[in-house]
Short mmCIF file of C-alpha atoms in Angstrom, two decimals:
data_model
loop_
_atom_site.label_atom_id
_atom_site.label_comp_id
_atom_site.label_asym_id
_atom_site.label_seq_id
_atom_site.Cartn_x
_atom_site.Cartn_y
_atom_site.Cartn_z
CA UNK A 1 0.00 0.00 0.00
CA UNK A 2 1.11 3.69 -0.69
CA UNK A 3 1.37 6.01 1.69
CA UNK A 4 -0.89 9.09 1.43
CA UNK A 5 2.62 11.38 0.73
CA UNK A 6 3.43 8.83 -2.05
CA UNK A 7 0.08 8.99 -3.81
CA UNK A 8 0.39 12.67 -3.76
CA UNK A 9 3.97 12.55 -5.40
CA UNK A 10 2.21 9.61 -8.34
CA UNK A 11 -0.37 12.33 -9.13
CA UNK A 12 2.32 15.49 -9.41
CA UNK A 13 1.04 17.24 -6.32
CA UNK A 14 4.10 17.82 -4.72
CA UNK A 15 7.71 16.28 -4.76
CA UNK A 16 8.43 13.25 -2.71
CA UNK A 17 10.80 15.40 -0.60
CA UNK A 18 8.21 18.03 0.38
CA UNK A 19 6.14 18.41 3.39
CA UNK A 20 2.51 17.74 2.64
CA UNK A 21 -0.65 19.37 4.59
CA UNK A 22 -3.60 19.12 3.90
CA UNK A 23 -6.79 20.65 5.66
CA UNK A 24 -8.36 18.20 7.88
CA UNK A 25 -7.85 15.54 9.86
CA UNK A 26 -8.96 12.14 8.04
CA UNK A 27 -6.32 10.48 6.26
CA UNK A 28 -9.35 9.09 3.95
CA UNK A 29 -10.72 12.04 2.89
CA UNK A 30 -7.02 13.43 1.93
CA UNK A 31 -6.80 10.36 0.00
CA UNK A 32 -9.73 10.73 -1.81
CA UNK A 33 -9.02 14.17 -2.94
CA UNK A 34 -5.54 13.23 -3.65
CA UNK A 35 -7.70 10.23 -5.77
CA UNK A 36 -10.09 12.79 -7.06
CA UNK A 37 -7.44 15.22 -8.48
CA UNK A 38 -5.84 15.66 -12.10
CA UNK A 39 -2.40 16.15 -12.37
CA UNK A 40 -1.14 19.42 -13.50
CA UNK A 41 0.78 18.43 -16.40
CA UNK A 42 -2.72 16.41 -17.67
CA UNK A 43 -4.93 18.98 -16.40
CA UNK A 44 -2.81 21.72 -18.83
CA UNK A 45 -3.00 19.22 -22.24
CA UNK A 46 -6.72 18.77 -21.58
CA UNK A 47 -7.80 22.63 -20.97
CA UNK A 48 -5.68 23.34 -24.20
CA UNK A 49 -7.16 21.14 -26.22
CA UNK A 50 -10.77 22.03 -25.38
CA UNK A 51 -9.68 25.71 -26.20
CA UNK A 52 -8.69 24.94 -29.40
CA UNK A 53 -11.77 22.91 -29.81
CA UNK A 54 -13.86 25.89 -28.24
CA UNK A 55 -12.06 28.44 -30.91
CA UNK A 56 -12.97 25.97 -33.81
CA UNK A 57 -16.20 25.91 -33.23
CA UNK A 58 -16.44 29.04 -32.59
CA UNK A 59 -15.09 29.91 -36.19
CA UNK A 60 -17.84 27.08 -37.54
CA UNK A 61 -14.67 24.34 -38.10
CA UNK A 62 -16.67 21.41 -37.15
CA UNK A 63 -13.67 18.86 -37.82
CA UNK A 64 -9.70 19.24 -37.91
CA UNK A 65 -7.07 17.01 -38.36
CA UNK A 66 -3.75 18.09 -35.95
CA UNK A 67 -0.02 17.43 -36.25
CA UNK A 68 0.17 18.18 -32.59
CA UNK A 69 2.21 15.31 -30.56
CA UNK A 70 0.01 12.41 -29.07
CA UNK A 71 0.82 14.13 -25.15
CA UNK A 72 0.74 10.72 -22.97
CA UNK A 73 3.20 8.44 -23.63
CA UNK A 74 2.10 5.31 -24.96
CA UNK A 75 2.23 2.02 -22.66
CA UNK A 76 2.52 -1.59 -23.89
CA UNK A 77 0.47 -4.01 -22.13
CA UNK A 78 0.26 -6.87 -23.13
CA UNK A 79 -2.93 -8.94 -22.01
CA UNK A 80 -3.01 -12.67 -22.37
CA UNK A 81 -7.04 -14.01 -21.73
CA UNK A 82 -7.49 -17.69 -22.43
CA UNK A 83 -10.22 -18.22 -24.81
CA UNK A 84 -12.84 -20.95 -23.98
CA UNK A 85 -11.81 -24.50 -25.09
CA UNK A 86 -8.26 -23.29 -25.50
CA UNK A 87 -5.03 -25.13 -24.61
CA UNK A 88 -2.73 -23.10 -22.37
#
């Protein structure tokens, strides 16, 4: 299990070094907002792309192709399900 400092640090709240306070005294509702929250670097690709959406429509561009970076990084996961009546 994470500590509620750590999942702070995964979402980008703070640095792992740094003290943390938050209002309150339940450790379970700091998680939950800690849960809750969108990290910064996310929450700044998001709000620019629904500007750009917002000024598109605006101007009566209904669709647009974009050369603009994919901004997540792409994972591989690979996912092996056994299919019914298959050998493994």
């Amino acid at each position: 299990p994470f500590t509620t400092l750590e999942l702070a640090a995964l979402q980008s709240l703070i640095e792992p070094e740094e003290y943390l306070e938050l209002e309150g005294l339940s450790d379970s509702n700091w998680r939950e907002r800690i849960g809750n929250a969108v990290p910064p670097d996310a929450a700044t690709a998001i709000a620019e792309v629904m500007g750009t959406t917002l000024l598109l429509a605006w101007s009566g561009e209904t669709f647009v192709l974009s050369a603009a970076p994919i901004w997540v990084q792409p994972v591989a996961v690979a996912l092996s399900v056994a299919q019914q009546g298959e050998q493994t």
